[in-house]
Coordinates of C-alpha atoms in Angstrom, one line a residue:
Chain A
X859 CA 15.0 74.9 125.1
X860 CA 12.7 77.8 124.3
X861 CA 14.4 80.9 122.9
X862 CA 11.6 83.3 122.7
X863 CA 8.5 83.3 125.1
X864 CA 5.6 85.7 124.7
X865 CA 3.2 85.6 127.7
X866 CA 0.0 87.2 127.4
X867 CA 0.9 90.0 125.2
X868 CA -1.8 92.9 125.0
X869 CA -1.7 96.1 123.4
X870 CA -4.3 98.8 122.5
X871 CA -3.4 101.6 120.2
X872 CA -5.0 105.1 120.8
X873 CA -7.1 103.9 123.8
X874 CA -10.0 106.3 124.7
X875 CA -10.4 107.6 120.9
X876 CA -12.8 106.7 118.3
X877 CA -9.7 105.1 116.7
X878 CA -9.1 102.7 119.5
X879 CA -7.6 99.4 118.1
X880 CA -6.8 96.3 120.2
X881 CA -3.7 95.4 118.3
X882 CA -2.5 92.6 120.3
X883 CA -5.0 90.5 122.2
X884 CA -3.5 88.1 124.7
X885 CA -0.6 86.7 122.5
X886 CA 0.9 83.5 123.6
X887 CA 3.9 82.0 122.0
X888 CA 6.6 79.8 122.8
X889 CA 9.4 79.7 120.2
X890 CA 11.9 76.7 120.4
X891 CA 15.6 77.2 119.7
X892 CA 16.2 76.9 116.0
X893 CA 12.6 77.1 115.1
X894 CA 11.8 79.0 111.7
X895 CA 8.2 80.2 112.0
X896 CA 6.3 81.6 109.0
X897 CA 3.7 84.0 110.2
X898 CA 0.4 84.5 108.1
X899 CA -2.4 86.8 108.4
X900 CA -4.4 89.6 106.7
X901 CA -3.6 93.2 106.8
X902 CA -4.2 94.6 110.4
X903 CA -4.0 91.0 111.8
X904 CA -1.1 92.2 114.2
X905 CA 1.7 90.6 112.6
X906 CA 4.0 93.6 112.4
X907 CA 2.7 95.0 115.7
X908 CA 3.8 91.6 117.1
X909 CA 7.4 92.1 115.5
X910 CA 7.4 95.7 116.9
X911 CA 6.4 94.5 120.4
X912 CA 9.3 92.0 120.4
X913 CA 11.7 94.8 119.0
X914 CA 10.5 97.0 121.9
X915 CA 9.0 99.7 119.7
X916 CA 6.4 100.7 122.2
X917 CA 5.4 99.5 125.7
X918 CA 3.0 96.8 126.2
X919 CA -0.1 97.3 128.1
X920 CA 0.2 93.6 129.5
X921 CA 2.6 90.7 129.1
X922 CA 6.0 89.6 129.3
X923 CA 8.7 88.8 126.7
X924 CA 11.4 86.5 127.6
X925 CA 14.6 85.9 125.4
X926 CA 16.5 83.1 126.3
X927 CA 16.6 83.4 130.1
X928 CA 16.3 86.9 130.1
X929 CA 13.0 89.2 130.9
X930 CA 13.4 91.9 128.0
X931 CA 10.0 93.4 128.5
X932 CA 11.2 96.6 129.9
X933 CA 14.3 96.9 127.9
X934 CA 14.2 99.8 125.5
X935 CA 14.7 99.0 121.7
X936 CA 18.4 99.8 121.1
X937 CA 19.2 97.8 124.4
X938 CA 17.8 94.4 123.0
X939 CA 18.7 95.2 119.4
X940 CA 21.8 93.2 119.4
X941 CA 20.0 90.1 120.5
X942 CA 17.4 90.4 117.7
X943 CA 17.9 91.3 114.0
X944 CA 15.2 92.9 112.0
X945 CA 14.6 93.1 108.2
X946 CA 11.8 95.1 106.7
X947 CA 10.0 95.4 103.5
X948 CA 11.8 98.5 102.6
X949 CA 15.2 97.9 101.7
X950 CA 16.1 101.5 102.5
X951 CA 15.0 101.1 106.3
X952 CA 18.0 99.0 107.3
X953 CA 20.8 101.0 105.8
X954 CA 22.4 104.6 106.0
X955 CA 22.4 105.8 102.4
X956 CA 25.2 108.4 102.8
X957 CA 27.7 106.3 104.5
X958 CA 29.7 103.4 102.9
X959 CA 29.1 99.7 102.7
X960 CA 32.0 99.4 105.2
X961 CA 30.7 102.1 107.6
X962 CA 27.2 100.6 107.5
X963 CA 28.6 97.2 108.6
X964 CA 31.0 98.7 111.1
X965 CA 28.1 100.2 112.7
X966 CA 25.9 97.4 112.7
X967 CA 28.9 95.4 114.1
X968 CA 29.3 98.0 117.2
X969 CA 28.5 95.6 119.8
X970 CA 31.2 92.9 118.6
X971 CA 33.8 95.1 116.9
X972 CA 37.5 94.9 117.8
X973 CA 38.6 97.9 119.8
X974 CA 40.2 100.6 117.7
X975 CA 40.4 104.4 117.5
X976 CA 38.7 104.6 114.1
X977 CA 35.2 102.9 113.6
X978 CA 36.5 101.1 110.6
X979 CA 39.4 99.0 111.1
X980 CA 41.6 96.6 109.1
X981 CA 40.8 93.4 111.2
X982 CA 36.9 93.9 111.0
X983 CA 37.0 95.0 107.5
X984 CA 38.7 91.9 106.4
X985 CA 36.0 90.0 108.2
X986 CA 33.3 92.1 106.4
X987 CA 34.9 91.4 103.1
X988 CA 34.5 87.8 103.7
X989 CA 30.9 88.1 104.5
X990 CA 30.1 90.3 101.6
X991 CA 32.1 87.9 99.2
X992 CA 29.6 85.1 100.5
X993 CA 26.8 87.2 99.0
X994 CA 28.0 86.7 95.5
X995 CA 27.0 90.2 94.4
X996 CA 30.6 91.7 94.0
X997 CA 29.9 94.1 97.0
X998 CA 33.3 93.0 98.5
X999 CA 35.1 95.1 95.9
X1000 CA 32.9 98.1 96.6
X1001 CA 33.2 98.7 100.4
X1002 CA 34.0 102.3 100.0
X1003 CA 30.7 102.9 97.8
X1004 CA 27.9 104.8 99.4
X1005 CA 25.1 102.5 100.3
X1006 CA 22.6 104.9 98.4
X1007 CA 24.1 103.9 95.1
X1008 CA 23.3 100.1 95.4
X1009 CA 20.0 98.7 93.9
X1010 CA 17.1 97.7 96.3
X1011 CA 18.2 94.1 96.1
X1012 CA 21.8 94.7 96.8
X1013 CA 20.8 96.9 99.8
X1014 CA 18.3 94.3 101.0
X1015 CA 21.3 91.7 100.9
X1016 CA 23.4 94.3 102.7
X1017 CA 20.8 94.9 105.3
X1018 CA 20.4 91.1 106.0
X1019 CA 24.2 90.9 106.6
X1020 CA 23.8 93.9 109.0
X1021 CA 20.9 92.3 110.8
X1022 CA 22.7 89.0 111.3
X1023 CA 26.3 90.5 111.6
X1024 CA 26.3 90.9 115.4
X1025 CA 25.3 87.3 115.8
X1026 CA 21.8 87.8 117.1
X1027 CA 19.6 85.1 118.8
X1028 CA 16.6 85.8 117.0
X1029 CA 15.9 87.2 113.4
X1030 CA 12.7 88.8 112.4
X1031 CA 11.8 89.0 108.7
X1032 CA 8.9 91.4 107.9
X1033 CA 8.1 90.6 104.1
X1034 CA 11.5 91.4 103.5
X1035 CA 11.5 90.2 99.9
X1036 CA 8.2 91.8 99.1
X1037 CA 9.4 94.8 97.6
X1038 CA 11.8 93.4 95.2
X1039 CA 11.4 91.9 91.6
X1040 CA 10.9 88.3 91.5
X1041 CA 14.4 87.1 90.4
X1042 CA 16.0 89.4 93.2
X1043 CA 13.5 88.3 95.7
X1044 CA 14.4 84.7 95.1
X1045 CA 18.1 85.3 95.4
X1046 CA 17.7 87.0 99.0
X1047 CA 15.3 84.6 100.1
X1048 CA 18.0 81.9 99.4
X1049 CA 20.5 84.0 101.1
X1050 CA 18.3 84.4 104.0
X1051 CA 17.8 80.6 104.4
X1052 CA 21.4 80.1 103.8
X1053 CA 22.4 82.5 106.8
X1054 CA 19.6 81.2 109.2
X1055 CA 21.0 77.7 108.6
X1056 CA 24.4 78.5 109.0
X1057 CA 24.1 80.5 112.2
X1058 CA 21.3 78.2 113.4
X1059 CA 19.2 81.4 114.0
X1060 CA 15.7 81.2 115.5
X1061 CA 13.6 83.1 113.0
X1062 CA 10.1 84.5 112.5
X1063 CA 9.0 85.5 109.1
X1064 CA 6.0 87.3 108.0
X1065 CA 4.7 86.5 104.5
X1066 CA 1.7 86.8 102.4
X1067 CA 2.6 83.9 100.2
X1068 CA 1.0 80.8 101.4
X1069 CA 3.0 78.5 99.4
X1070 CA 6.1 80.0 101.0
X1071 CA 4.8 79.9 104.5
X1072 CA 4.1 76.1 104.2
X1073 CA 7.3 75.1 102.4
X1074 CA 9.7 77.4 104.3
X1075 CA 10.6 76.8 107.9
X1076 CA 9.4 74.4 110.5
X1077 CA 6.3 75.9 112.0
X1078 CA 3.5 78.2 110.7
X1079 CA 1.3 80.5 112.8
X1080 CA -1.7 82.4 111.5
X1081 CA -2.8 85.6 113.4
X1082 CA -6.2 87.5 113.3
X1083 CA -7.5 90.3 115.1
X1084 CA -4.4 90.5 117.4
X1085 CA -4.5 86.8 118.2
X1086 CA -2.7 83.7 117.1
X1087 CA -5.6 81.8 115.7
X1088 CA -3.8 78.9 114.1
X1089 CA -0.4 77.3 115.0
X1090 CA 0.9 74.1 113.1
X1091 CA 4.2 72.3 113.2
X1092 CA 5.9 68.7 112.6
X1093 CA 3.9 66.2 110.8
X1094 CA 0.7 67.8 110.7
X1095 CA 2.2 70.8 108.9
X1096 CA 4.1 68.5 106.6
X1097 CA 0.8 66.8 105.6
X1098 CA -1.1 70.1 105.1
X1099 CA -1.9 71.3 101.7
X1100 CA -2.5 74.9 100.3
X1101 CA -6.2 74.2 100.3
X1102 CA -6.2 73.2 104.0
X1103 CA -4.4 76.1 105.0
X1104 CA -6.8 78.4 102.8
X1105 CA -9.7 77.0 104.5
X1106 CA -8.0 77.5 107.9
X1107 CA -7.5 81.2 106.7
X1108 CA -10.9 81.8 105.9
X1109 CA -12.3 80.0 108.9
X1110 CA -10.3 82.4 111.1
X1111 CA -11.0 85.4 109.3
X1112 CA -14.5 84.8 108.3
X1113 CA -16.6 86.4 105.9
X1114 CA -14.2 89.5 105.4
X1115 CA -11.7 87.5 103.7
X1116 CA -13.7 86.8 100.4
X1117 CA -11.8 89.4 98.5
X1118 CA -8.6 88.2 99.7
X1119 CA -9.4 84.8 98.6
X1120 CA -9.9 85.7 95.1
X1121 CA -6.2 87.4 95.3
X1122 CA -4.8 84.4 97.0
X1123 CA -6.6 81.8 95.0
Chain B
X1008 CA 41.6 150.9 102.9
X1009 CA 43.4 149.3 99.9
X1010 CA 42.1 146.3 98.2
X1011 CA 44.6 143.9 100.0
X1012 CA 43.5 145.5 103.3
X1013 CA 39.8 144.7 102.4
X1014 CA 40.6 141.3 101.5
X1015 CA 42.5 140.6 104.6
X1016 CA 39.6 142.1 106.7
X1017 CA 37.3 139.8 104.9
X1018 CA 39.4 136.8 105.3
X1019 CA 39.9 137.4 109.2
X1020 CA 36.1 137.9 109.7
X1021 CA 35.6 134.9 107.5
X1022 CA 37.8 132.7 109.8
X1023 CA 36.1 133.9 112.9
X1024 CA 32.9 132.9 111.6
X1025 CA 34.1 129.6 110.4
X1026 CA 33.3 127.7 113.4
X1027 CA 29.9 128.7 113.2
X1028 CA 29.6 127.5 109.8
X1029 CA 30.9 124.2 110.9
X1030 CA 28.3 124.1 113.8
X1031 CA 25.7 124.8 111.0
X1032 CA 26.9 122.0 109.0
X1033 CA 26.9 119.5 111.8
X1034 CA 23.3 120.5 112.5
X1035 CA 21.9 120.9 109.0
X1036 CA 23.9 118.6 107.0
X1037 CA 25.2 115.8 109.4
X1038 CA 22.4 115.5 111.6
X1039 CA 20.0 116.4 109.0
X1040 CA 17.9 118.6 111.4
X1041 CA 17.2 122.2 111.4
X1042 CA 18.4 123.9 114.6
X1043 CA 17.4 127.7 115.5
X1044 CA 19.3 127.4 118.7
X1045 CA 22.4 128.7 116.7
X1046 CA 21.0 132.3 116.8
X1047 CA 21.2 132.3 120.6
X1048 CA 24.2 130.1 121.0
X1049 CA 26.3 132.5 119.1
X1050 CA 25.3 135.4 121.5
X1051 CA 25.6 133.1 124.8
X1052 CA 29.3 132.3 123.6
X1053 CA 29.9 136.1 123.1
X1054 CA 28.4 137.2 126.5
X1055 CA 30.1 134.4 128.6
X1056 CA 33.4 135.2 126.9
X1057 CA 32.9 139.0 127.6
X1058 CA 32.3 138.5 131.1
X1059 CA 35.3 136.1 131.7
X1060 CA 37.6 138.2 129.6
X1061 CA 36.8 141.3 131.6
X1062 CA 37.6 139.1 134.6
X1063 CA 41.1 138.7 133.3
X1064 CA 41.0 135.3 131.6
X1065 CA 41.0 135.7 127.9
X1066 CA 42.0 131.9 127.1
X1067 CA 39.5 130.5 129.5
X1068 CA 36.9 132.9 128.3
X1069 CA 37.0 131.0 125.0
X1070 CA 36.5 127.5 126.6
X1071 CA 33.6 128.9 128.9
X1072 CA 32.0 130.4 125.8
X1073 CA 32.1 127.3 124.0
X1074 CA 30.8 125.3 127.1
X1075 CA 27.8 127.6 127.4
X1076 CA 27.0 127.0 123.7
X1077 CA 27.2 123.1 124.6
X1078 CA 24.7 123.7 127.4
X1079 CA 22.5 125.6 125.2
X1080 CA 22.7 122.5 122.8
X1081 CA 22.0 120.1 125.5
X1082 CA 18.6 122.0 126.4
X1083 CA 17.8 121.8 122.7
X1084 CA 18.6 118.2 122.4
X1085 CA 16.8 117.2 125.6
X1086 CA 13.7 118.9 124.4
X1087 CA 14.1 117.1 120.9
X1088 CA 14.6 113.6 122.4
X1089 CA 13.2 113.6 125.9
X1090 CA 10.1 115.6 125.4
X1091 CA 9.7 114.8 121.6
X1092 CA 9.3 118.4 120.8
X1093 CA 9.7 119.1 117.1
X1094 CA 13.2 120.2 116.4
X1095 CA 12.5 123.6 114.9
X1096 CA 10.3 124.6 117.8
X1097 CA 12.8 123.2 120.4
X1098 CA 15.5 125.4 118.8
X1099 CA 13.0 128.4 118.8
X1100 CA 12.3 127.5 122.5
X1101 CA 16.0 127.5 123.7
X1102 CA 16.8 130.6 121.7
X1103 CA 13.9 132.5 123.1
X1104 CA 14.9 131.4 126.6
X1105 CA 18.5 132.2 126.0
X1106 CA 17.8 136.0 125.5
X1107 CA 16.9 136.3 129.2
X1108 CA 19.8 134.3 130.1
X1109 CA 22.3 136.3 127.8
X1110 CA 20.7 139.5 129.3
X1111 CA 21.5 138.3 132.7
X1112 CA 25.2 137.2 131.9
X1113 CA 25.7 140.9 130.6
X1114 CA 24.4 142.2 134.0
X1115 CA 21.2 143.5 132.7
X1116 CA 22.3 145.6 129.9
X1117 CA 22.2 144.9 126.0
X1118 CA 25.8 145.1 125.4
X1119 CA 29.2 145.2 127.0
X1120 CA 32.7 146.5 126.1
X1121 CA 35.8 144.6 127.1
X1122 CA 37.1 147.2 129.6
X1123 CA 37.3 147.6 133.2
X1124 CA 37.2 150.7 135.4
X1125 CA 40.6 151.4 136.9
X1126 CA 42.3 154.4 138.8
X1127 CA 45.5 155.6 137.3
X1128 CA 48.7 157.0 138.8
X1129 CA 47.0 160.4 139.1
X1130 CA 43.9 159.1 140.9
X1131 CA 41.8 159.7 138.2
X1132 CA 39.2 156.9 137.3
X1133 CA 39.4 155.7 133.6
X1134 CA 38.3 152.7 131.6
X1135 CA 41.3 150.3 130.7
X1136 CA 40.8 148.0 127.9
X1137 CA 40.7 144.3 128.9
X1138 CA 43.5 141.9 127.8
X1139 CA 42.3 139.7 125.0
X1140 CA 43.9 136.8 123.1
X1141 CA 44.2 138.8 120.0
X1142 CA 45.9 141.6 121.6
X1143 CA 48.4 139.3 123.1
X1144 CA 49.1 137.6 119.9
X1145 CA 49.6 140.9 118.0
X1146 CA 52.0 141.8 120.7
X1147 CA 53.9 138.5 119.9
X1148 CA 53.7 139.3 116.1
X1149 CA 55.3 142.9 116.6
X1150 CA 57.9 141.4 118.7
X1151 CA 58.7 138.8 116.2
X1152 CA 58.5 141.0 113.2
X1153 CA 59.9 143.9 114.7
X1154 CA 57.2 146.0 112.8
X1155 CA 55.3 148.1 115.3
X1156 CA 52.8 148.6 112.6
X1157 CA 52.1 144.8 112.1
X1158 CA 48.6 144.7 110.5
X1159 CA 46.0 143.8 112.9
X1160 CA 43.8 142.0 110.6
X1161 CA 46.8 139.9 109.5
X1162 CA 47.6 139.1 113.0
X1163 CA 43.9 138.2 113.7
X1164 CA 43.8 136.0 110.5
X1165 CA 46.9 134.2 111.4
X1166 CA 45.7 133.3 114.7
X1167 CA 42.2 132.5 114.0
X1168 CA 43.4 130.2 110.7
X1169 CA 45.6 128.4 113.1
X1170 CA 42.8 127.7 115.6
X1171 CA 40.4 126.6 112.9
X1172 CA 42.7 124.6 111.2
X1173 CA 43.2 122.5 114.4
X1174 CA 39.4 122.6 115.0
X1175 CA 38.4 121.3 111.6
X1176 CA 41.1 118.6 111.7
X1177 CA 39.9 117.5 115.2
X1178 CA 36.4 117.2 113.9
X1179 CA 37.2 115.6 110.7
X1180 CA 39.0 112.8 112.8
X1181 CA 36.2 112.8 115.3
X1182 CA 33.7 112.0 112.5
X1183 CA 35.5 108.6 111.9
X1184 CA 35.6 107.5 115.4
X1185 CA 32.9 105.3 116.9
X1186 CA 30.7 108.2 118.5
X1187 CA 31.3 110.5 115.4
X1188 CA 30.3 107.7 113.1
X1189 CA 27.3 107.3 115.3
X1190 CA 26.3 110.9 115.1
X1191 CA 26.6 110.9 111.4
X1192 CA 24.6 107.8 111.1
X1193 CA 21.9 109.1 113.3
X1194 CA 21.4 111.9 110.9
X1195 CA 21.3 109.6 108.0
X1196 CA 19.1 106.7 109.2
X1197 CA 18.0 106.8 112.8
X1198 CA 16.3 103.6 112.9
X1199 CA 19.2 101.7 111.6
X1200 CA 21.3 103.3 114.3
X1201 CA 18.9 102.0 117.1
X1202 CA 18.7 98.6 115.5
X1203 CA 22.5 98.5 115.7
X1204 CA 22.3 98.7 119.6
X1205 CA 23.2 102.3 119.7
X1206 CA 21.5 105.0 121.7
X1207 CA 20.6 107.1 118.9
X1208 CA 19.0 109.9 121.3
X1209 CA 22.4 110.2 122.9
X1210 CA 24.0 110.4 119.6
X1211 CA 21.8 113.2 118.5
X1212 CA 22.1 115.1 121.9
X1213 CA 26.0 114.8 121.6
X1214 CA 25.8 116.1 117.9
X1215 CA 23.7 119.0 118.7
X1216 CA 25.9 120.0 121.6
X1217 CA 29.1 119.8 119.4
X1218 CA 27.2 122.0 116.9
X1219 CA 26.2 124.7 119.3
X1220 CA 29.7 124.7 121.1
X1221 CA 31.3 125.5 117.6
X1222 CA 28.7 128.2 117.2
X1223 CA 29.4 129.7 120.6
X1224 CA 33.0 129.6 120.1
X1225 CA 32.7 131.8 117.0
X1226 CA 30.7 134.2 119.1
X1227 CA 33.5 134.2 121.8
X1228 CA 36.1 134.7 119.1
X1229 CA 34.2 137.6 117.6
X1230 CA 33.7 139.0 121.1
X1231 CA 37.5 139.1 121.8
X1232 CA 38.3 140.5 118.4
X1233 CA 35.9 143.4 118.3
X1234 CA 36.0 143.9 122.1
X1235 CA 32.4 143.9 122.9
X1236 CA 29.5 141.7 123.1
X1237 CA 25.8 142.6 122.2
X1238 CA 22.6 141.0 122.8
X1239 CA 21.3 141.3 119.5
X1240 CA 24.2 140.0 117.5
X1241 CA 22.8 136.7 116.8
X1242 CA 19.9 137.5 114.7
X1243 CA 20.1 136.1 111.5
X1244 CA 23.2 134.3 112.1
X1245 CA 21.8 130.8 111.2
X1246 CA 21.2 132.2 107.7
X1247 CA 24.9 133.5 107.4
X1248 CA 26.1 129.9 108.5
X1249 CA 23.7 128.3 106.1
X1250 CA 24.9 130.7 103.4
X1251 CA 28.6 129.6 104.1
X1252 CA 27.8 125.8 104.1
X1253 CA 25.9 126.1 100.9
X1254 CA 28.4 128.4 99.1
X1255 CA 31.3 126.0 100.1
X1256 CA 29.0 123.0 98.7
X1257 CA 28.8 124.9 95.3
X1258 CA 32.8 124.9 95.2
X1259 CA 33.6 121.6 96.8
X1260 CA 30.5 119.3 96.6
X1261 CA 29.3 117.3 99.5
X1262 CA 30.6 114.0 99.1
X1263 CA 32.3 113.3 102.4
X1264 CA 32.1 114.7 106.0
X1265 CA 35.9 115.8 105.5
X1266 CA 34.9 117.7 102.4
X1267 CA 32.0 119.1 104.1
X1268 CA 34.1 120.5 106.7
X1269 CA 36.7 122.1 104.3
X1270 CA 33.8 123.4 102.4
X1271 CA 32.0 125.1 105.4
X1272 CA 35.3 127.0 106.2
X1273 CA 36.0 127.9 102.7
X1274 CA 32.3 129.0 102.3
X1275 CA 32.6 131.2 105.5
X1276 CA 35.7 133.0 103.9
X1277 CA 34.0 133.4 100.4
X1278 CA 31.0 134.8 102.0
X1279 CA 32.6 137.4 103.8
X1280 CA 34.5 138.2 100.4
X1281 CA 31.2 138.6 98.7
X1282 CA 30.0 141.0 101.5
X1283 CA 33.2 142.8 101.1
X1284 CA 32.5 143.4 97.5
X1285 CA 29.1 144.4 98.2
X1286 CA 30.4 147.2 100.7
X1287 CA 32.8 148.0 98.2
X1288 CA 30.1 149.0 95.6
X1289 CA 28.4 151.0 98.5
X1290 CA 25.8 148.5 99.6
X1291 CA 24.4 149.9 103.0
X1292 CA 25.3 147.7 106.0
X1293 CA 21.5 147.2 106.8
X1294 CA 21.3 145.3 103.3
X1295 CA 23.6 142.5 104.6
X1296 CA 20.6 140.4 105.9
X1297 CA 18.8 140.6 102.7
X1298 CA 21.7 139.6 100.6
X1299 CA 22.5 136.8 102.9
X1300 CA 19.0 135.4 102.5
X1301 CA 19.2 136.0 98.8
X1302 CA 22.4 134.1 98.5
X1303 CA 20.8 131.1 100.4
X1304 CA 17.8 131.1 98.1
X1305 CA 19.9 131.3 95.0
X1306 CA 22.2 128.5 96.1
X1307 CA 19.2 126.3 97.4
X1308 CA 17.5 126.7 93.9
X1309 CA 20.6 126.1 92.0
X1310 CA 20.1 122.1 91.7
X1311 CA 16.5 122.6 90.6
X1312 CA 17.6 125.2 88.0
X1313 CA 20.3 123.0 86.7
X1314 CA 17.9 120.0 86.4
X1315 CA 15.6 122.1 84.6
X1316 CA 18.1 123.3 82.1
X1317 CA 19.2 119.7 81.7
X1318 CA 15.8 118.5 80.9
X1319 CA 14.9 121.3 78.6
X1320 CA 18.3 120.6 76.7
X1321 CA 17.3 116.7 76.6
X1322 CA 13.9 117.7 75.2
X1323 CA 15.4 119.8 72.5
X1324 CA 17.7 116.9 71.6
X1325 CA 14.7 114.4 71.1
X1326 CA 13.0 117.0 69.0
X1327 CA 15.9 117.6 66.7
X1328 CA 15.9 115.2 63.7

């Protein structure tokens, strides 16, 4: 069963101005239930735009988005949000700094929360405590702490929890470990993989790390110029080397990637 | 007036303006969005209250004033969210439009006294003061205490303090319910609210409506207390509210919403006391606005000044052997 289907997505930004940019150019993608897709592509390839299209941050010029059986193309961002979790590079984006950890989780849990007069209630809080304990960051004892007092890594871990707490069908990760120091990044990444596996989440992950793109997940796509230019999974993917992927990348992107190649090599 | 009388007068005024300080708190601190509607919604509360009070319904008048403020907030909120007009401009637009509306409410004049023409037993036409909430409460106080000269300011202070206490408690509770928390979160991180499947626009509009309803309620209270409404009374009201909120913060900090609510009320009282002192040392009444602005500037610059002093001190410690 496919959980996400993108059909002929097209989007041009600033149409009719000198800055006109074709950001999505007929993107088609069929994501199977339980797929973990890593998304590659140079800056401006359309990866984040693709995520924003799925999240409903703007209206498409053309195309349809199906999540499960449902056509969500015309749903507003907050209407589809509880079916789709998203994590960004900036750990500050996913959390409210002046509210407590408990309040942040309660807010993210809105759609599934127990009925109660106050937003924070005992039954949900007990559940939040369990989830926080699983992070092994000691946050379960700091539920009344303001989110703003946590470190970037802790906040990203909390964001991860918030993005998945309402049990979404789909998780989008937009370079969510890129702003963290290597040790913390590894921790958050391991946490992500565990949660994705435990909940059997369908997941799309943007990364610039080619090694990670190959070793993580079940399938890899590469974007360029607003299109998906390469899509590999199964045995073919298993036998793919980093060099193969680099060649693909270069072939797709052409000459302009000479600089990137040095960076990535 | 003796000192006790001056303090009483300041405190009763402070209480009357306390709901406005709460409104400013919600706009500037909770929603984190400057809202200039406040100058206009204060007056609309006043005007609507005046008209309904004169018609003979002093309690309903307060509610009507409040509702009018909420509508003003709705206008600003829709400008901000539906038409995506800059918040400051949205407020200015509503405030400007409100001037005309207030003028019409007052029946085409710039002020209105709470009185009604009546014919007395001798057939002479005369102006009769309208019944107000404060008048009734004072009569009650006189009856209870048996003191015919029961201090009017004390009576105003007692009644208003009761109302403000109830309002503040209600507000504090509200901010921990789901809709209240959504409003707080919208001011803190709107994107996160949207990704939690909450309609952040609706939360924002709701917050602005509550804020302006509170401000208008202050206007309505003042109208019943001073027994007239004036079209130009709202000028600079926002700065007064900000001064109250900021003064309160200096004393109570800004750690939680509940503390913020308490500090806004306290700030409003302290602000009036400061003004009373200024009057006492014969500051002319036209200097009030400048003083208010100066207080806000002073209070806003305080954190920076403190940091500079700290840094200077740290530097010295490093230099010292």
